[in-house]
XYZ file of N, CA and C in Angstrom:
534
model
N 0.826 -1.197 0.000
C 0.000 0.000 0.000
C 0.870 1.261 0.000
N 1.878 1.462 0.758
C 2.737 2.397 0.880
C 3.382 2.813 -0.443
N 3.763 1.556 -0.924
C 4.278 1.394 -2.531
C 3.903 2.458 -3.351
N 2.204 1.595 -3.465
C 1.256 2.182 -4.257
C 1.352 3.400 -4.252
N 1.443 4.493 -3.104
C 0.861 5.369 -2.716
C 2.384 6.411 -3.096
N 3.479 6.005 -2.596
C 4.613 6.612 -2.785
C 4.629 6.573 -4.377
N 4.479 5.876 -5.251
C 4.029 5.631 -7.087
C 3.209 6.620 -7.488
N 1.980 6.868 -6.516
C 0.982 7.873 -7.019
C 1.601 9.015 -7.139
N 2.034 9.383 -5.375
C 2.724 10.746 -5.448
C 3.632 11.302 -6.228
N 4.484 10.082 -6.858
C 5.898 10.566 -7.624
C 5.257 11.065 -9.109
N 4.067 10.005 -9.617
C 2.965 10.545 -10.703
C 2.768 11.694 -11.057
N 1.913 12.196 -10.009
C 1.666 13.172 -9.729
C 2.038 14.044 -9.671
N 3.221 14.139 -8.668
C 4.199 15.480 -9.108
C 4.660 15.708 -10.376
N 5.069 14.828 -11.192
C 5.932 14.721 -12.238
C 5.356 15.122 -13.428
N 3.989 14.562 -13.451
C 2.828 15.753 -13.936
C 2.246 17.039 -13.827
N 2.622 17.410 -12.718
C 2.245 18.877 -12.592
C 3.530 19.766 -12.717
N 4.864 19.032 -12.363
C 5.627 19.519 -13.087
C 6.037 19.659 -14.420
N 5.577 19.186 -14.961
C 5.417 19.059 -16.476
C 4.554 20.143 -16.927
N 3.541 21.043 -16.191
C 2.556 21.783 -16.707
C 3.381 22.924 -16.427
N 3.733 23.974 -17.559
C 3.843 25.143 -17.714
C 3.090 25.847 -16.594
N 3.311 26.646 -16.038
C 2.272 27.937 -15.498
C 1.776 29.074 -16.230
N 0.529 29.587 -16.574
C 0.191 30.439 -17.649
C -1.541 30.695 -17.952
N -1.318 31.629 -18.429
C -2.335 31.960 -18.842
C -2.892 32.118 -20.734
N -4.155 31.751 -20.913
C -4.700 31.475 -22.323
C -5.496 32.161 -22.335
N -6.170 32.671 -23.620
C -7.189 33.275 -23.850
C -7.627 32.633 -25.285
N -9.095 32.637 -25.098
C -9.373 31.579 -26.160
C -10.735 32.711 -26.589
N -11.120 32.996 -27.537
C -12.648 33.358 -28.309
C -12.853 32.536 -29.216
N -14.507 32.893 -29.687
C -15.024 31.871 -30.608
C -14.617 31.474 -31.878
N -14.473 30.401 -32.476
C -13.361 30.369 -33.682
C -12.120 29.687 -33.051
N -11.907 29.355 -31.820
C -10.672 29.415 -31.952
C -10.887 28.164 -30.857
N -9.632 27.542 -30.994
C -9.504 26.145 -29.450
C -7.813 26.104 -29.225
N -7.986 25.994 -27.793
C -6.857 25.630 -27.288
C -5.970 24.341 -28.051
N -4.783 25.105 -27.957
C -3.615 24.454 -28.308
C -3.512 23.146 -28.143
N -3.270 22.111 -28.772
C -2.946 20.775 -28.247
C -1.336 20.935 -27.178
N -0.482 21.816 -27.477
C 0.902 21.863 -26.586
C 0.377 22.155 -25.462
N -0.751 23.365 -25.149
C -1.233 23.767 -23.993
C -1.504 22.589 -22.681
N -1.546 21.757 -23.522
C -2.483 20.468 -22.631
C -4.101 20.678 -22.233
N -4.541 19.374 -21.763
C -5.747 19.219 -21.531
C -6.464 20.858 -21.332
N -7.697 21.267 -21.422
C -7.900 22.277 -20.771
C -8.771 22.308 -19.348
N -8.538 20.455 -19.169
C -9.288 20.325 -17.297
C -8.143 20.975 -16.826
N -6.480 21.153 -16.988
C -5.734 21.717 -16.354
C -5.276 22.664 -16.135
N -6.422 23.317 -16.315
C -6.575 24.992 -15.913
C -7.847 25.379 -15.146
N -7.604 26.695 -14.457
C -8.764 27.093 -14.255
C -9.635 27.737 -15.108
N -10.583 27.398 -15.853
C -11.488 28.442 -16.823
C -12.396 29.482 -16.039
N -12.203 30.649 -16.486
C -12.645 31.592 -16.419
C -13.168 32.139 -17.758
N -14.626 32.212 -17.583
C -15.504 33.333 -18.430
C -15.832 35.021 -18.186
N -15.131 35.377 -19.281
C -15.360 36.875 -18.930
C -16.483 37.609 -19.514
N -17.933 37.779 -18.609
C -18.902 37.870 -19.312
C -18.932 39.377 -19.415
N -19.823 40.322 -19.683
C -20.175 41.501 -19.245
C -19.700 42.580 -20.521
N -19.895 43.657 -20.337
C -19.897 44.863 -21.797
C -18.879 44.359 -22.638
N -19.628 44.407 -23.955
C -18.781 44.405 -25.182
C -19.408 45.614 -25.914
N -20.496 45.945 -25.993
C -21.375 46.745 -26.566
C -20.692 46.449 -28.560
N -21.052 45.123 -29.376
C -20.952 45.076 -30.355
C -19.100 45.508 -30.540
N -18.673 45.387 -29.834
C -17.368 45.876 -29.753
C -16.718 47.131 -29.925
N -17.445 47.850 -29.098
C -17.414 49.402 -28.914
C -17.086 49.831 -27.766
N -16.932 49.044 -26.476
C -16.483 48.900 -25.376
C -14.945 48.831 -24.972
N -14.211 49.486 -24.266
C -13.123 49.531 -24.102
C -13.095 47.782 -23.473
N -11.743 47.418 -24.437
C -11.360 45.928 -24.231
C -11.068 45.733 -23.081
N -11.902 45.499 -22.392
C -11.485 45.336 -20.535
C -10.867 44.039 -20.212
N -11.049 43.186 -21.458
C -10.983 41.604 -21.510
C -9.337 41.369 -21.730
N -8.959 42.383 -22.414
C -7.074 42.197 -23.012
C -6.734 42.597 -21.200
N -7.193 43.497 -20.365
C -6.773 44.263 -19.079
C -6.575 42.727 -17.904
N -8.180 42.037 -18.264
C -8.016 40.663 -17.354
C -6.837 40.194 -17.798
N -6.823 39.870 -18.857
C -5.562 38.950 -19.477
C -4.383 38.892 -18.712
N -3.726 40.367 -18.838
C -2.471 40.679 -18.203
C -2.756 40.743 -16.634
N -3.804 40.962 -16.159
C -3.786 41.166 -14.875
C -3.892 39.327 -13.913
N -4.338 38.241 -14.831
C -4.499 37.133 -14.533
C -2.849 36.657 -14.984
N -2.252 36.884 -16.018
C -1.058 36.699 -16.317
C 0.324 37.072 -15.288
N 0.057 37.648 -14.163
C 0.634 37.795 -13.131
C 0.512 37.415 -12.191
N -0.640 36.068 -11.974
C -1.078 35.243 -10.484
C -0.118 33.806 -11.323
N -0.061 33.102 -9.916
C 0.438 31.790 -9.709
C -0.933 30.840 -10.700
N -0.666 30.022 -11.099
C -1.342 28.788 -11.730
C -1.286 28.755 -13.380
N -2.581 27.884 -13.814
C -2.875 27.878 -14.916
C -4.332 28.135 -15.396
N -4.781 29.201 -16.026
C -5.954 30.110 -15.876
C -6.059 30.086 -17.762
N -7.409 29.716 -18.088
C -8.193 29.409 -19.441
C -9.055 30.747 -19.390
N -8.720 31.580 -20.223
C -9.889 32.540 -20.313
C -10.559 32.329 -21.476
N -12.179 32.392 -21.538
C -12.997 32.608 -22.534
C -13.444 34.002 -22.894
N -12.900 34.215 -23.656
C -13.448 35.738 -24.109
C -14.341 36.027 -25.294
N -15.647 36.250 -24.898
C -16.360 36.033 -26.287
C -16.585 37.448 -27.291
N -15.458 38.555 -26.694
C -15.316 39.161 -27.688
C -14.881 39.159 -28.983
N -15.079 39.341 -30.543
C -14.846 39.342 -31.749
C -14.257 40.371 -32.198
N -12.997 39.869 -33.098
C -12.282 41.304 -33.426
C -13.111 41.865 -34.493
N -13.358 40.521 -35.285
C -14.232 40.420 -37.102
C -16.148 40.315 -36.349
N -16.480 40.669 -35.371
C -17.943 40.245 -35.583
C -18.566 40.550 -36.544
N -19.265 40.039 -37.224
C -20.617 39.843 -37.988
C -21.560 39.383 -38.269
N -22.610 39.766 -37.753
C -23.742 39.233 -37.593
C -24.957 38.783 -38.750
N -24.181 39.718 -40.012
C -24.970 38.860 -41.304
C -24.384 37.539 -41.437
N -23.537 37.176 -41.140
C -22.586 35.579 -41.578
C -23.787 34.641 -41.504
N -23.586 33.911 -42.213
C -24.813 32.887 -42.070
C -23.991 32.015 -40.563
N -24.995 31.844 -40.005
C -25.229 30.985 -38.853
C -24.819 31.803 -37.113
N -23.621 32.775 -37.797
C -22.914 33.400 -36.926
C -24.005 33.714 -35.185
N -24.695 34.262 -35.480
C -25.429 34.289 -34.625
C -25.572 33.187 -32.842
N -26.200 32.234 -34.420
C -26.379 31.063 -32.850
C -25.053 30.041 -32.626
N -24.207 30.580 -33.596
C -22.906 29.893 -33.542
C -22.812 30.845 -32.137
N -22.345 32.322 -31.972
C -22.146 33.052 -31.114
C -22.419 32.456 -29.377
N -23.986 32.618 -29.475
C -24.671 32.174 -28.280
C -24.683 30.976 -27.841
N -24.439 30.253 -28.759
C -24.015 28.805 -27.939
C -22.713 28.758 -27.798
N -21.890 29.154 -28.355
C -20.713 29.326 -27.548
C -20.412 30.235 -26.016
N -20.582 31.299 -26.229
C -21.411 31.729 -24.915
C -21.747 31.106 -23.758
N -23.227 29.927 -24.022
C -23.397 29.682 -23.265
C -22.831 27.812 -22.888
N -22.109 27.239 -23.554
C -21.278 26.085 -23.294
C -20.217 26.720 -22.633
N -19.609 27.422 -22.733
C -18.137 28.196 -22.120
C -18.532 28.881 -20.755
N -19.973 29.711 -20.832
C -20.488 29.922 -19.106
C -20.608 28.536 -17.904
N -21.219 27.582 -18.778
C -21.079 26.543 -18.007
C -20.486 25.449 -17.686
N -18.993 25.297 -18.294
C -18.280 24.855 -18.564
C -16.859 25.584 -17.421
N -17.383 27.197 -17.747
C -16.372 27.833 -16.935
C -16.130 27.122 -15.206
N -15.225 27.520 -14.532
C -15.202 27.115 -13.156
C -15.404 28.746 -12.261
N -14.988 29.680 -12.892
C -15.467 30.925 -12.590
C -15.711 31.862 -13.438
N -16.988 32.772 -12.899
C -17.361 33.609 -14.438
C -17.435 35.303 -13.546
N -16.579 36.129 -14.487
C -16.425 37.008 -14.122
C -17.140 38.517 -14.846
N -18.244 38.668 -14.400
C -18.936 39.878 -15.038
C -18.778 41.420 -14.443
N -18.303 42.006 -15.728
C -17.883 43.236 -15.650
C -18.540 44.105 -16.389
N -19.834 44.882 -15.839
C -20.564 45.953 -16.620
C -19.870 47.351 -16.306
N -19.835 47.631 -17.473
C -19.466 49.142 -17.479
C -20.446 50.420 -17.131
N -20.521 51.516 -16.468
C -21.346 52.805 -16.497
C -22.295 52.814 -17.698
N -21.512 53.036 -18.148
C -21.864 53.594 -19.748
C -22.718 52.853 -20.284
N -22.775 51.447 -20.385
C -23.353 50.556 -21.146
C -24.806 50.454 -20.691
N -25.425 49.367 -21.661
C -27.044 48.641 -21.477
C -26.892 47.390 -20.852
N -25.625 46.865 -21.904
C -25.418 44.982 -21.418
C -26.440 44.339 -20.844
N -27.705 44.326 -22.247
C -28.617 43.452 -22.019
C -28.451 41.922 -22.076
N -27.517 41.598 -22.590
C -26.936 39.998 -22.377
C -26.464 39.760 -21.178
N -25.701 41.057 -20.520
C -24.937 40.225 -19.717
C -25.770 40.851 -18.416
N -26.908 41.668 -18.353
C -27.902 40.884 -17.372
C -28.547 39.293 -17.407
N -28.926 39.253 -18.235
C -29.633 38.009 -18.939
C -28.006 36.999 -18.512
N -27.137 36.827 -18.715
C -26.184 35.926 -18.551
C -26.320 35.547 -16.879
N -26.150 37.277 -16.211
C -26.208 37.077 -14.559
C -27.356 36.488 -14.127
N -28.821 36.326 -14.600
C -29.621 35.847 -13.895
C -29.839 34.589 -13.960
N -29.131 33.753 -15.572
C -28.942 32.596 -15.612
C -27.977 31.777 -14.768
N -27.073 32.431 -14.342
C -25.989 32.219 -13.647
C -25.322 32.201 -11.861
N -27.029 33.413 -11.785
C -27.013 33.838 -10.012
C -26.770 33.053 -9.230
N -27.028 31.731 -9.131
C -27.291 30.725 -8.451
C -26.159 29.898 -8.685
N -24.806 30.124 -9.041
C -24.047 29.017 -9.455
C -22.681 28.868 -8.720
N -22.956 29.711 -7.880
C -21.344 30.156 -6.917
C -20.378 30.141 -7.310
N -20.434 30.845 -8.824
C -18.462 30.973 -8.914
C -19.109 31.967 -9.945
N -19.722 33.345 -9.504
C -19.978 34.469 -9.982
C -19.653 35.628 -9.323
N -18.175 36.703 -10.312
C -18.280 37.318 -9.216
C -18.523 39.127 -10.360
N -19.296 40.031 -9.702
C -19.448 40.902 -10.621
C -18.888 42.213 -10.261
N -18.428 42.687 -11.120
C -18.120 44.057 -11.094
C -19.019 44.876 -11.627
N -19.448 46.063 -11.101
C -20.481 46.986 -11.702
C -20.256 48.246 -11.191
N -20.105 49.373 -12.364
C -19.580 50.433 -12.075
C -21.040 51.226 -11.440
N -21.022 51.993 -10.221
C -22.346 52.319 -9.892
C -23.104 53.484 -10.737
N -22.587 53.606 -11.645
C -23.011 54.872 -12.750
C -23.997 54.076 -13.949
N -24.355 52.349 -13.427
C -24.790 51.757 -14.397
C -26.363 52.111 -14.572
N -27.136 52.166 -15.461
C -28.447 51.932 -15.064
C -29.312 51.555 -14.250
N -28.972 50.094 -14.046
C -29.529 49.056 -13.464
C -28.659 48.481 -12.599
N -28.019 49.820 -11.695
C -26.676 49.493 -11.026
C -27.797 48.599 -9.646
N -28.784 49.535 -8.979
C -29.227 49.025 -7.767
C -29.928 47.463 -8.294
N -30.608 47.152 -9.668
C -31.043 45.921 -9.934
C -30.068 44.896 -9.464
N -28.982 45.204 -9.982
C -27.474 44.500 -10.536
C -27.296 43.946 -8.818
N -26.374 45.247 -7.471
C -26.801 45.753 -6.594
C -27.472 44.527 -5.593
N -28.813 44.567 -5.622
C -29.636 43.645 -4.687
C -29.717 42.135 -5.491
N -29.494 41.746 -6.610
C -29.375 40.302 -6.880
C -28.154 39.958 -6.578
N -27.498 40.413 -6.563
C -26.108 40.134 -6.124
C -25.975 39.922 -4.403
N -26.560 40.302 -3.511
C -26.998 40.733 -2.548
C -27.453 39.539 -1.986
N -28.839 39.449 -2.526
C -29.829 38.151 -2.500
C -29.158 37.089 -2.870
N -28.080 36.415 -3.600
C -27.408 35.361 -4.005
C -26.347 35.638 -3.248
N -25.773 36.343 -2.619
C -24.224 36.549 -1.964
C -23.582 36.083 -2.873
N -23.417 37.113 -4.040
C -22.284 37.050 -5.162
C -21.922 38.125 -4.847
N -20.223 38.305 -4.972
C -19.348 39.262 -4.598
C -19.323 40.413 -5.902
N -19.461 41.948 -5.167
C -19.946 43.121 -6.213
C -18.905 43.612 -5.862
N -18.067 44.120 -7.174
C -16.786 45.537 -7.017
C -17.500 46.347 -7.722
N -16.643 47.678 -7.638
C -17.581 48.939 -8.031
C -16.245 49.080 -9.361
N -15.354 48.423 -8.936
C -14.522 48.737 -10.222
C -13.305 47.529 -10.295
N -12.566 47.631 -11.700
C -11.780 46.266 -11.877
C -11.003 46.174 -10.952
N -10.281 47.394 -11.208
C -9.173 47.789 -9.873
C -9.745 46.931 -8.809
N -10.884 47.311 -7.825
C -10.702 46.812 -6.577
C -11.039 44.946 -6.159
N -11.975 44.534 -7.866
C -12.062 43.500 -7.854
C -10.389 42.893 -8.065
N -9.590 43.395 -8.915
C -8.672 42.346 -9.089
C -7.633 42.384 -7.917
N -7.639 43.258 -7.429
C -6.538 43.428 -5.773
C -7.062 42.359 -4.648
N -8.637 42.378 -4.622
C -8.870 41.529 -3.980
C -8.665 39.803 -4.456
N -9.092 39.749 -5.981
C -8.373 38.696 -6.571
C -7.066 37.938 -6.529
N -6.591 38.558 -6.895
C -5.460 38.601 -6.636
C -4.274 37.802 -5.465
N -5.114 38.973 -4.399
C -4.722 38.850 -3.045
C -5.534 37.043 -2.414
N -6.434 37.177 -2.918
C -6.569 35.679 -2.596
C -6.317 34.464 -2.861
N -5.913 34.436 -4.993
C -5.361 33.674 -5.762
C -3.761 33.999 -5.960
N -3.071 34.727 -4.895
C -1.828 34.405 -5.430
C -0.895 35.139 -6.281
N 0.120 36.285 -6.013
C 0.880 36.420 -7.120
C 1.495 35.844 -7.494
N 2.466 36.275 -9.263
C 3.412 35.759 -9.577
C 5.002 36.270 -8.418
């Protein structure tokens, strides 16, 4: 038994030493690397929240680098499009089901509404999602539907920043720097 067990451990390590530390970013169109390895061996993270048709300051390139400086191995889904187009034939529900296989698939989903915006999806994403405990949102209080946003968040005890900044310090600070 000891054998066994001293065999597992040496496994084990020898495998996780083998895994790079790093961070990915993946959008639709696109799949992880076969060099990357498996993608159970990461943490996935979905970055839901303003794109506004891609008129939104890329807050998603900001996660990138700011996740690119913690300890592990971190999968981001970013379902922003550099090329969107929505005449493409199919594009559409190609879009949204990607979307929503990658929300639930994710291990944490991170929604970030901007002031400025409507982000009628990515209400609609949060209420599908309220209930799933690995939601955490940022919402700038200049939003519309900041107090909606506000008390569901509240009512589910999902964790609310008022901005990236203070979400990712606290992030951060709990997952680890490089």
């Amino acid at each position: 038994m000891k054998r066994f067990l001293l065999l597992s451990i040496l496994v084990l390590t020898y495998s996780c030493a083998e895994r790079p530390a790093g961070t990915y970013m993946i959008h639709p169109h696109e799949e992880l690397p076969e060099s990357m390895g498996p993608a159970r061996s990461f943490t996935k993270v979905f970055l839901a929240g303003t794109i506004d048709m891609g008129n939104s300051t890329d807050w998603q390139k900001e996660m990138y680098h700011a996740f690119s400086c913690l300890d592990g191995r971190y999968l981001l889904f970013n379902p922003r499009q550099e090329n969107w187009d929505a005449d493409r034939e199919g594009e559409m529900d190609y879009q949204v089901r990607w979307e929503l296989e990658h929300l639930e698939e994710a291990d944490i989903i991170i929604m970030n509404i901007l002031g400025n915006s409507r982000s009628p999806i990515s209400l609609l994403e949060m209420g599908l999602h309220a209930h799933s405990r690995k939601m955490y949102v940022i919402c700038e209080p200049e939003f519309y539907r900041y107090d909606n946003v506000r008390i569901t968040c509240d009512f589910y005890d999902i964790p609310l920043y008022s901005s990236m900044s203070s979400f990712l310090e606290d992030f951060q600070r709990s997952a680890g720097k490089k």
